[in-house]
Amino acid sequence: MSMTSYGKSPGHVAPDSLGGTRDDAEDINEANAALYRKLTRRILPFLFLAFVVAYIDRVNVSFAKLQMLADLHLSETVYGIGAGIFFLGYFIFEVPSNLILDRVGARRWIARIMVTWAIVSCATMFAHDATSFYLLRFLLGVAEAGFFPGIVLYLSNWFPSARRSQIIALFMTAIPVSGAIGGPLSGWVMSHFAGTYGLAGWKWLFVVEGLGSLVVGIAAFFLLYDRIDSVKWLSADEKARLAADLRRDAATRVDHSVRGAFASGRVWLLGLTYFCIAMGNYGLAFWVPTIIKASGVASIANIGWLSAVPSLISAVAMVLIARHADRRGERRRHVAVCCAIGALGLLASVQFASNVGVSLIALVIAAIGINSIAPVFWGIPTAMMGGAGAAAAIAVINCTGNLAGFVSPFVVGWLSDLSGGKLLPGMVAIAVALVIGALLVLTTPARQSRTLS
């Protein structure tokens, strides 16, 4: 069946302005919608699962902290450095990793990334002092480098920019869902396995959750596809229509070299913007259990269940907000408003920390704002650039932003020690960063230029 013939007679309807018929146009739109629903069903679930286990392995240290600091005699500052040093390894190897993925394909490289980080995550059980903790967290960052920007690049090769914020939002709901799953799971593992074979609960946490990543990493080698023509579940007509859509989308962008991406002031400005955004992401991810504990909840299992509430609610909100941004064709103000909402929620969560209910509501508001930022934000750079430079630019933006993963927990931990254990000074710093991010994104031109200079 051809792209323009779906069994309806054009003689019974008025022609549209392009010379076809309205019914023909509607049929084409319906066929395209069905095509992208199929792509979403086939591609997104596995990528979603991969990001869930990735994020759990990245931030499960926030739960391990509840037992590990006392066992290893570590301070809040040491925890902050250890949690954040992950992102130094991530930063150093991010761009090379994404360039390798662009060359060898997602199937092999994503599988390699996941298997490697699973092994390092399991090995974190052997941390016995500050130095070993730092080393293992750094190696985990090296292992995971390139995963997220690689997936963003991969999705841009399957979905045109007009659909991309929604797709990235669906993918990134893995972040709050990982919190919803990882919180109760971490609490259960640490409580249930504590003392088994003489190992502390936090050690079992790294082993059990690391093994989950290993299984998913091996599966990635068999389930990912690098090219449209290698997919068996698309018909020839669907492949042709998808290829045509992607060619039209590519025509709106200019190919850039790797050197051009590094030389682009706009790329670095977007990187700085993402740094401010990520300050909020990791301020939330690494400190939610501590904020809930500070409100008077003592049981680790209960902390795990309560930490799932903001995650679950924000997962729905981030998809709705991204869909609204795509429909309106506007991303800057959406990002800025979400930054402001996230900042206010974080401040309120610690300001009213003595009240479990109020603090939890504030964390829900913070999670809605903070978790909704990135899916909309990533629609901006992926609509600007193409070619080999796109892989480098996406990696530059992501790794620059993710330096906040080092700065955020370090600053909050340091300010907490400095103020006698109070969380408010650290959350103020995170809120200020989010406000700066809101102001920076508003400097991005409303209509993206076709150059990156």
Short mmCIF file of C-alpha atoms in Angstrom, two decimals:
data_model
loop_
_atom_site.label_atom_id
_atom_site.label_comp_id
_atom_site.label_asym_id
_atom_site.label_seq_id
_atom_site.Cartn_x
_atom_site.Cartn_y
_atom_site.Cartn_z
CA MET A 1 0.00 0.00 0.00
CA SER A 2 1.41 3.37 -0.95
CA MET A 3 1.84 6.36 1.29
CA THR A 4 -0.96 8.28 -0.43
CA SER A 5 -3.56 5.59 -1.13
CA TYR A 6 -5.52 4.05 1.71
CA GLY A 7 -8.63 2.83 -0.08
CA LYS A 8 -10.80 5.97 -0.11
CA SER A 9 -12.16 7.58 -3.22
CA PRO A 10 -11.01 11.18 -3.66
CA GLY A 11 -14.03 12.00 -5.79
CA HIS A 12 -16.32 12.47 -2.81
CA VAL A 13 -14.31 15.10 -0.96
CA ALA A 14 -12.92 18.52 -1.75
CA PRO A 15 -9.23 18.76 -2.57
CA ASP A 16 -6.98 20.36 -0.02
CA SER A 17 -4.57 23.19 -0.71
CA LEU A 18 -1.76 20.78 -1.62
CA GLY A 19 -3.71 19.11 -4.36
CA GLY A 20 -4.63 15.98 -2.39
CA THR A 21 -7.79 15.33 -0.41
CA ARG A 22 -8.59 16.02 3.18
CA ASP A 23 -9.37 12.35 3.73
CA ASP A 24 -6.03 11.40 2.18
CA ALA A 25 -4.25 13.83 4.49
CA GLU A 26 -6.12 12.47 7.50
CA ASP A 27 -5.23 8.90 6.51
CA ILE A 28 -1.56 9.83 6.15
CA ASN A 29 -1.62 11.51 9.57
CA GLU A 30 -3.28 8.46 11.09
CA ALA A 31 -0.73 6.15 9.45
CA ASN A 32 2.14 8.30 10.73
CA ALA A 33 0.65 8.36 14.21
CA ALA A 34 0.39 4.56 14.11
CA LEU A 35 4.01 4.34 12.93
CA TYR A 36 5.33 6.40 15.83
CA ARG A 37 3.16 4.53 18.31
CA LYS A 38 4.77 1.35 17.05
CA LEU A 39 8.26 2.85 17.35
CA THR A 40 7.47 4.00 20.87
CA ARG A 41 6.20 0.55 21.90
CA ARG A 42 9.19 -1.21 20.39
CA ILE A 43 12.04 1.13 21.37
CA LEU A 44 11.06 2.95 24.56
CA PRO A 45 10.31 0.13 27.04
CA PHE A 46 13.81 -1.35 26.97
CA LEU A 47 15.56 2.04 26.99
CA PHE A 48 13.31 3.01 29.89
CA LEU A 49 14.29 -0.12 31.82
CA ALA A 50 17.98 0.51 31.11
CA PHE A 51 17.75 4.07 32.45
CA VAL A 52 15.86 2.90 35.54
CA VAL A 53 18.63 0.49 36.54
CA ALA A 54 21.28 3.07 35.57
CA TYR A 55 19.78 5.72 37.79
CA ILE A 56 19.24 3.32 40.68
CA ASP A 57 22.93 2.37 40.54
CA ARG A 58 23.92 6.02 40.30
CA VAL A 59 21.99 7.27 43.34
CA ASN A 60 21.49 4.18 45.55
CA VAL A 61 24.42 5.57 47.51
CA SER A 62 21.88 8.00 49.02
CA PHE A 63 20.28 5.01 50.80
CA ALA A 64 23.56 3.23 51.50
CA LYS A 65 24.60 6.44 53.27
CA LEU A 66 22.05 5.81 56.03
CA GLN A 67 24.17 2.85 57.25
CA MET A 68 27.50 3.22 55.49
CA LEU A 69 28.64 6.49 57.10
CA ALA A 70 28.45 5.01 60.59
CA ASP A 71 30.06 1.71 59.53
CA LEU A 72 32.99 3.39 57.77
CA HIS A 73 33.20 6.42 60.11
CA LEU A 74 32.70 8.91 57.26
CA SER A 75 31.51 12.51 57.54
CA GLU A 76 28.75 14.21 55.52
CA THR A 77 31.46 16.05 53.56
CA VAL A 78 33.16 12.76 52.65
CA TYR A 79 29.79 11.38 51.53
CA GLY A 80 29.15 14.49 49.43
CA ILE A 81 32.56 14.17 47.72
CA GLY A 82 32.09 10.44 47.17
CA ALA A 83 28.58 10.83 45.77
CA GLY A 84 29.76 13.57 43.46
CA ILE A 85 33.14 12.21 42.32
CA PHE A 86 31.16 9.84 40.11
CA PHE A 87 30.62 12.82 37.83
CA LEU A 88 34.30 13.64 37.44
CA GLY A 89 34.87 10.27 35.79
CA TYR A 90 31.65 10.81 33.85
CA PHE A 91 32.83 14.25 32.69
CA ILE A 92 36.27 13.12 31.52
CA PHE A 93 35.05 10.19 29.44
CA GLU A 94 31.65 11.48 28.28
CA VAL A 95 32.61 13.00 24.90
CA PRO A 96 34.96 10.17 23.83
CA SER A 97 32.29 7.64 24.77
CA ASN A 98 29.59 9.36 22.72
CA LEU A 99 31.87 9.67 19.70
CA ILE A 100 32.66 5.94 19.91
CA LEU A 101 28.92 5.17 20.12
CA ASP A 102 28.31 7.29 17.02
CA ARG A 103 30.94 5.24 15.20
CA VAL A 104 30.32 1.66 16.39
CA GLY A 105 26.57 1.84 17.04
CA ALA A 106 24.35 1.85 20.11
CA ARG A 107 23.86 -1.91 20.31
CA ARG A 108 27.44 -2.80 21.16
CA TRP A 109 28.40 0.36 23.02
CA ILE A 110 25.36 0.67 25.29
CA ALA A 111 25.76 -3.01 26.19
CA ARG A 112 29.44 -2.41 27.02
CA ILE A 113 28.60 0.60 29.16
CA MET A 114 25.96 -1.26 31.16
CA VAL A 115 27.97 -4.41 31.80
CA THR A 116 30.98 -2.37 32.94
CA TRP A 117 29.04 -0.18 35.35
CA ALA A 118 27.22 -3.21 36.77
CA ILE A 119 30.55 -4.81 37.70
CA VAL A 120 31.83 -1.60 39.32
CA SER A 121 28.53 -1.06 41.16
CA CYS A 122 28.74 -4.54 42.69
CA ALA A 123 32.36 -3.88 43.65
CA THR A 124 31.29 -0.86 45.74
CA MET A 125 30.49 -3.36 48.51
CA PHE A 126 34.26 -3.52 49.09
CA ALA A 127 34.54 0.17 50.05
CA HIS A 128 36.18 0.28 53.46
CA ASP A 129 37.38 3.88 53.86
CA ALA A 130 37.11 7.29 52.22
CA THR A 131 39.80 6.57 49.60
CA SER A 132 38.27 3.30 48.40
CA PHE A 133 34.83 4.92 48.36
CA TYR A 134 36.13 7.78 46.21
CA LEU A 135 37.92 5.41 43.82
CA LEU A 136 34.92 3.14 43.26
CA ARG A 137 32.55 6.07 42.70
CA PHE A 138 34.99 7.59 40.20
CA LEU A 139 35.25 4.29 38.31
CA LEU A 140 31.47 4.01 38.25
CA GLY A 141 31.33 7.39 36.52
CA VAL A 142 33.94 6.30 33.99
CA ALA A 143 31.93 3.14 33.27
CA GLU A 144 28.60 4.94 32.82
CA ALA A 145 30.00 7.85 30.76
CA GLY A 146 28.15 8.25 27.49
CA PHE A 147 25.00 6.35 28.46
CA PHE A 148 22.48 9.21 28.69
CA PRO A 149 23.75 11.37 25.81
CA GLY A 150 24.14 8.21 23.76
CA ILE A 151 20.46 7.40 24.28
CA VAL A 152 19.45 10.99 23.44
CA LEU A 153 21.47 10.75 20.23
CA TYR A 154 19.96 7.33 19.52
CA LEU A 155 16.40 8.65 19.93
CA SER A 156 17.15 11.57 17.59
CA ASN A 157 17.91 8.97 14.90
CA TRP A 158 14.42 7.48 15.24
CA PHE A 159 12.10 10.38 16.12
CA PRO A 160 11.91 13.82 14.41
CA SER A 161 12.29 16.94 16.55
CA ALA A 162 8.53 17.72 16.61
CA ARG A 163 8.00 14.53 18.62
CA ARG A 164 11.22 14.52 20.58
CA SER A 165 10.33 16.28 23.85
CA GLN A 166 7.51 13.81 24.44
CA ILE A 167 9.74 10.84 23.62
CA ILE A 168 12.58 12.11 25.81
CA ALA A 169 10.03 12.77 28.56
CA LEU A 170 8.75 9.20 28.35
CA PHE A 171 12.36 7.98 28.49
CA MET A 172 13.24 10.27 31.38
CA THR A 173 10.26 9.22 33.47
CA ALA A 174 12.75 6.50 34.31
CA ILE A 175 14.29 9.00 36.76
CA PRO A 176 11.24 9.39 39.01
CA VAL A 177 10.23 5.78 38.43
CA SER A 178 13.71 4.68 39.51
CA GLY A 179 13.08 6.64 42.68
CA ALA A 180 9.68 5.02 43.11
CA ILE A 181 11.18 1.55 42.60
CA GLY A 182 14.64 2.15 43.99
CA GLY A 183 13.47 3.70 47.26
CA PRO A 184 11.32 0.79 48.49
CA LEU A 185 13.71 -1.74 46.92
CA SER A 186 16.75 -0.21 48.60
CA GLY A 187 14.98 0.00 51.94
CA TRP A 188 13.84 -3.62 51.66
CA VAL A 189 17.26 -4.96 50.61
CA MET A 190 19.07 -3.11 53.39
CA SER A 191 16.56 -4.26 56.02
CA HIS A 192 15.98 -7.82 54.77
CA PHE A 193 19.56 -8.85 53.92
CA ALA A 194 21.36 -7.06 56.76
CA GLY A 195 23.72 -9.55 58.40
CA THR A 196 23.26 -12.29 55.78
CA TYR A 197 26.60 -14.08 55.39
CA GLY A 198 28.02 -11.46 57.73
CA LEU A 199 27.51 -8.59 55.26
CA ALA A 200 25.95 -5.25 56.15
CA GLY A 201 22.71 -4.22 54.45
CA TRP A 202 24.38 -1.45 52.44
CA LYS A 203 26.81 -3.97 50.94
CA TRP A 204 23.92 -6.17 49.78
CA LEU A 205 22.32 -3.07 48.28
CA PHE A 206 25.19 -2.60 45.82
CA VAL A 207 25.36 -6.31 44.96
CA VAL A 208 21.65 -6.90 44.32
CA GLU A 209 21.05 -3.73 42.31
CA GLY A 210 24.31 -4.11 40.38
CA LEU A 211 23.34 -7.61 39.25
CA GLY A 212 20.10 -6.22 37.84
CA SER A 213 22.11 -3.85 35.63
CA LEU A 214 24.29 -6.72 34.46
CA VAL A 215 21.28 -8.67 33.17
CA VAL A 216 19.85 -5.64 31.35
CA GLY A 217 23.27 -4.80 29.87
CA ILE A 218 23.64 -8.26 28.35
CA ALA A 219 20.10 -8.01 26.94
CA ALA A 220 20.95 -4.65 25.28
CA PHE A 221 23.31 -6.40 22.87
CA PHE A 222 20.42 -8.46 21.51
CA LEU A 223 17.53 -5.98 21.67
CA LEU A 224 18.87 -2.67 20.30
CA TYR A 225 18.95 -1.81 16.58
CA ASP A 226 21.47 0.56 15.03
CA ARG A 227 19.75 1.23 11.68
CA ILE A 228 16.21 1.50 10.34
CA ASP A 229 16.89 -1.03 7.58
CA SER A 230 17.95 -3.67 10.14
CA VAL A 231 14.59 -3.62 11.92
CA LYS A 232 12.35 -6.58 11.15
CA TRP A 233 9.16 -5.24 12.75
CA LEU A 234 8.73 -2.32 10.31
CA SER A 235 7.27 -2.83 6.84
CA ALA A 236 9.03 -1.46 3.77
CA ASP A 237 6.42 1.32 3.56
CA GLU A 238 6.90 2.23 7.22
CA LYS A 239 10.68 2.32 6.80
CA ALA A 240 10.32 4.59 3.77
CA ARG A 241 8.00 7.01 5.59
CA LEU A 242 10.20 7.08 8.67
CA ALA A 243 13.33 7.72 6.59
CA ALA A 244 11.53 10.52 4.74
CA ASP A 245 10.43 12.15 8.02
CA LEU A 246 13.97 12.01 9.39
CA ARG A 247 15.42 13.47 6.17
CA ARG A 248 12.99 16.39 6.35
CA ASP A 249 13.87 16.88 10.01
CA ALA A 250 17.60 16.77 9.25
CA ALA A 251 17.12 19.44 6.59
CA THR A 252 16.15 21.91 9.34
CA ARG A 253 19.56 21.47 10.97
CA VAL A 254 23.07 22.09 9.77
CA ASP A 255 25.71 19.37 10.05
CA HIS A 256 28.55 20.38 12.31
CA SER A 257 32.01 19.03 12.87
CA VAL A 258 33.27 17.88 16.25
CA ARG A 259 35.60 20.91 16.31
CA GLY A 260 32.67 23.22 15.53
CA ALA A 261 30.70 21.85 18.45
CA PHE A 262 33.58 22.50 20.85
CA ALA A 263 34.06 26.01 19.46
CA SER A 264 30.40 26.97 19.75
CA GLY A 265 29.55 29.53 22.40
CA ARG A 266 25.91 28.46 22.27
CA VAL A 267 26.81 24.86 23.08
CA TRP A 268 28.76 25.95 26.15
CA LEU A 269 25.95 28.29 27.22
CA LEU A 270 23.53 25.37 27.00
CA GLY A 271 26.03 23.32 29.00
CA LEU A 272 26.10 25.99 31.72
CA THR A 273 22.29 26.09 31.70
CA TYR A 274 22.15 22.32 32.08
CA PHE A 275 24.67 22.55 34.93
CA CYS A 276 22.24 24.73 36.88
CA ILE A 277 19.37 22.38 36.05
CA ALA A 278 21.36 19.33 37.14
CA MET A 279 22.20 21.02 40.45
CA GLY A 280 18.51 20.66 41.20
CA ASN A 281 18.29 17.10 39.88
CA TYR A 282 21.07 15.81 42.09
CA GLY A 283 20.10 17.96 45.04
CA LEU A 284 16.81 16.09 44.93
CA ALA A 285 18.20 12.63 44.11
CA PHE A 286 20.97 12.53 46.73
CA TRP A 287 19.15 14.15 49.65
CA VAL A 288 15.48 13.06 49.57
CA PRO A 289 16.08 10.16 52.04
CA THR A 290 17.94 12.52 54.37
CA ILE A 291 15.17 15.16 54.17
CA ILE A 292 12.51 12.54 54.96
CA LYS A 293 14.59 11.19 57.84
CA ALA A 294 15.00 14.73 59.18
CA SER A 295 11.20 15.06 59.30
CA GLY A 296 11.10 12.35 61.96
CA VAL A 297 10.80 9.09 59.99
CA ALA A 298 13.23 6.60 61.56
CA SER A 299 12.56 3.33 59.71
CA ILE A 300 14.68 2.85 56.59
CA ALA A 301 11.88 0.81 54.98
CA ASN A 302 9.37 3.64 55.59
CA ILE A 303 11.81 6.20 54.23
CA GLY A 304 12.03 4.08 51.09
CA TRP A 305 8.25 3.96 50.63
CA LEU A 306 7.76 7.68 51.31
CA SER A 307 10.53 8.62 48.87
CA ALA A 308 8.51 6.89 46.13
CA VAL A 309 5.60 9.34 46.44
CA PRO A 310 7.24 12.43 44.85
CA SER A 311 8.76 10.21 42.17
CA LEU A 312 5.48 8.63 41.09
CA ILE A 313 3.54 11.89 40.94
CA SER A 314 6.30 13.72 39.06
CA ALA A 315 6.51 10.92 36.47
CA VAL A 316 3.01 11.78 35.29
CA ALA A 317 3.60 15.52 35.46
CA MET A 318 6.79 15.49 33.39
CA VAL A 319 5.08 13.70 30.47
CA LEU A 320 2.14 16.14 30.50
CA ILE A 321 4.44 19.17 30.66
CA ALA A 322 6.64 17.89 27.81
CA ARG A 323 3.57 17.17 25.69
CA HIS A 324 2.32 20.69 26.33
CA ALA A 325 5.71 22.12 25.32
CA ASP A 326 5.67 20.17 22.03
CA ARG A 327 2.12 21.24 21.23
CA ARG A 328 2.86 24.88 21.93
CA GLY A 329 6.21 24.70 20.15
CA GLU A 330 7.73 26.57 23.09
CA ARG A 331 10.40 25.27 25.46
CA ARG A 332 12.21 28.20 27.08
CA ARG A 333 9.39 29.39 29.34
CA HIS A 334 8.42 25.82 30.22
CA VAL A 335 11.97 25.17 31.45
CA ALA A 336 12.14 28.47 33.36
CA VAL A 337 8.82 27.94 35.16
CA CYS A 338 9.77 24.39 36.13
CA CYS A 339 13.08 25.65 37.55
CA ALA A 340 11.20 28.15 39.73
CA ILE A 341 8.72 25.53 40.94
CA GLY A 342 11.55 23.14 41.79
CA ALA A 343 13.46 25.80 43.74
CA LEU A 344 10.43 26.75 45.83
CA GLY A 345 9.58 23.11 46.56
CA LEU A 346 13.09 22.27 47.74
CA LEU A 347 13.24 25.26 50.06
CA ALA A 348 9.84 24.47 51.54
CA SER A 349 10.74 20.80 52.10
CA VAL A 350 13.53 21.70 54.53
CA GLN A 351 11.93 24.85 55.94
CA PHE A 352 9.00 22.71 57.17
CA ALA A 353 11.05 19.59 57.85
CA SER A 354 9.54 19.11 61.30
CA ASN A 355 6.18 18.25 59.72
CA VAL A 356 6.26 15.00 57.71
CA GLY A 357 3.10 15.78 55.72
CA VAL A 358 4.03 19.33 54.74
CA SER A 359 7.62 18.36 53.94
CA LEU A 360 6.41 15.50 51.72
CA ILE A 361 4.00 17.78 49.83
CA ALA A 362 6.86 20.21 49.27
CA LEU A 363 9.03 17.36 47.96
CA VAL A 364 6.25 16.43 45.52
CA ILE A 365 6.18 20.03 44.23
CA ALA A 366 9.99 20.06 43.99
CA ALA A 367 10.00 16.75 42.10
CA ILE A 368 7.32 17.93 39.64
CA GLY A 369 9.34 21.03 38.82
CA ILE A 370 12.83 19.53 38.78
CA ASN A 371 12.04 16.26 37.00
CA SER A 372 10.06 18.07 34.28
CA ILE A 373 12.92 20.35 33.26
CA ALA A 374 15.31 18.06 31.39
CA PRO A 375 12.89 16.43 28.89
CA VAL A 376 11.82 19.86 27.66
CA PHE A 377 15.37 21.24 27.78
CA TRP A 378 16.76 18.46 25.57
CA GLY A 379 14.31 19.44 22.85
CA ILE A 380 16.33 22.65 22.43
CA PRO A 381 19.83 21.36 21.48
CA THR A 382 18.57 18.34 19.51
CA ALA A 383 16.56 20.71 17.28
CA MET A 384 19.65 22.84 16.59
CA MET A 385 22.35 20.50 15.36
CA GLY A 386 23.09 17.54 13.14
CA GLY A 387 25.98 15.48 11.81
CA ALA A 388 28.94 14.16 13.76
CA GLY A 389 29.07 17.42 15.70
CA ALA A 390 25.69 16.60 17.23
CA ALA A 391 27.18 13.64 19.12
CA ALA A 392 29.96 15.85 20.46
CA ALA A 393 27.66 18.79 21.27
CA ILE A 394 25.13 16.64 23.13
CA ALA A 395 27.96 15.05 25.09
CA VAL A 396 29.55 18.45 25.86
CA ILE A 397 26.24 19.82 27.15
CA ASN A 398 25.50 16.72 29.18
CA CYS A 399 28.93 16.27 30.74
CA THR A 400 29.23 19.99 31.54
CA GLY A 401 25.82 19.87 33.15
CA ASN A 402 26.60 16.70 35.04
CA LEU A 403 29.57 18.30 36.74
CA ALA A 404 26.75 19.49 38.99
CA GLY A 405 26.55 15.89 40.12
CA PHE A 406 29.90 16.51 41.82
CA VAL A 407 29.28 20.09 42.94
CA SER A 408 25.72 19.60 44.22
CA PRO A 409 26.28 16.85 46.85
CA PHE A 410 29.64 18.33 47.85
CA VAL A 411 28.15 21.79 48.46
CA VAL A 412 25.15 20.44 50.35
CA GLY A 413 27.31 18.08 52.45
CA TRP A 414 29.88 20.78 53.19
CA LEU A 415 27.26 23.38 54.15
CA SER A 416 25.49 20.77 56.27
CA ASP A 417 28.68 20.03 58.25
CA LEU A 418 29.44 23.75 58.46
CA SER A 419 25.99 24.58 59.88
CA GLY A 420 25.88 21.73 62.38
CA GLY A 421 23.84 19.29 60.30
CA LYS A 422 21.26 21.72 58.89
CA LEU A 423 20.03 21.11 55.32
CA LEU A 424 18.59 24.57 54.64
CA PRO A 425 21.86 26.32 53.61
CA GLY A 426 22.55 23.61 51.03
CA MET A 427 19.02 23.75 49.62
CA VAL A 428 19.30 27.54 49.34
CA ALA A 429 22.40 27.04 47.18
CA ILE A 430 20.52 24.53 44.99
CA ALA A 431 17.54 26.90 44.66
CA VAL A 432 19.81 29.77 43.58
CA ALA A 433 21.34 27.53 40.89
CA LEU A 434 17.87 26.66 39.56
CA VAL A 435 16.92 30.34 39.36
CA ILE A 436 20.12 31.09 37.44
CA GLY A 437 19.26 28.22 35.07
CA ALA A 438 15.83 29.75 34.49
CA LEU A 439 17.39 33.09 33.58
CA LEU A 440 19.98 31.51 31.29
CA VAL A 441 17.46 29.46 29.31
CA LEU A 442 15.42 32.60 28.67
CA THR A 443 18.44 34.05 26.83
CA THR A 444 18.14 31.26 24.23
CA PRO A 445 16.56 32.65 21.04
CA ALA A 446 12.88 31.81 20.68
CA ARG A 447 13.56 30.59 17.16
CA GLN A 448 16.65 28.42 17.10
CA SER A 449 19.33 29.62 14.75
CA ARG A 450 20.62 27.13 12.23
CA THR A 451 24.17 27.82 13.31
CA LEU A 452 25.85 27.11 16.58
CA SER A 453 28.11 30.15 16.63
#
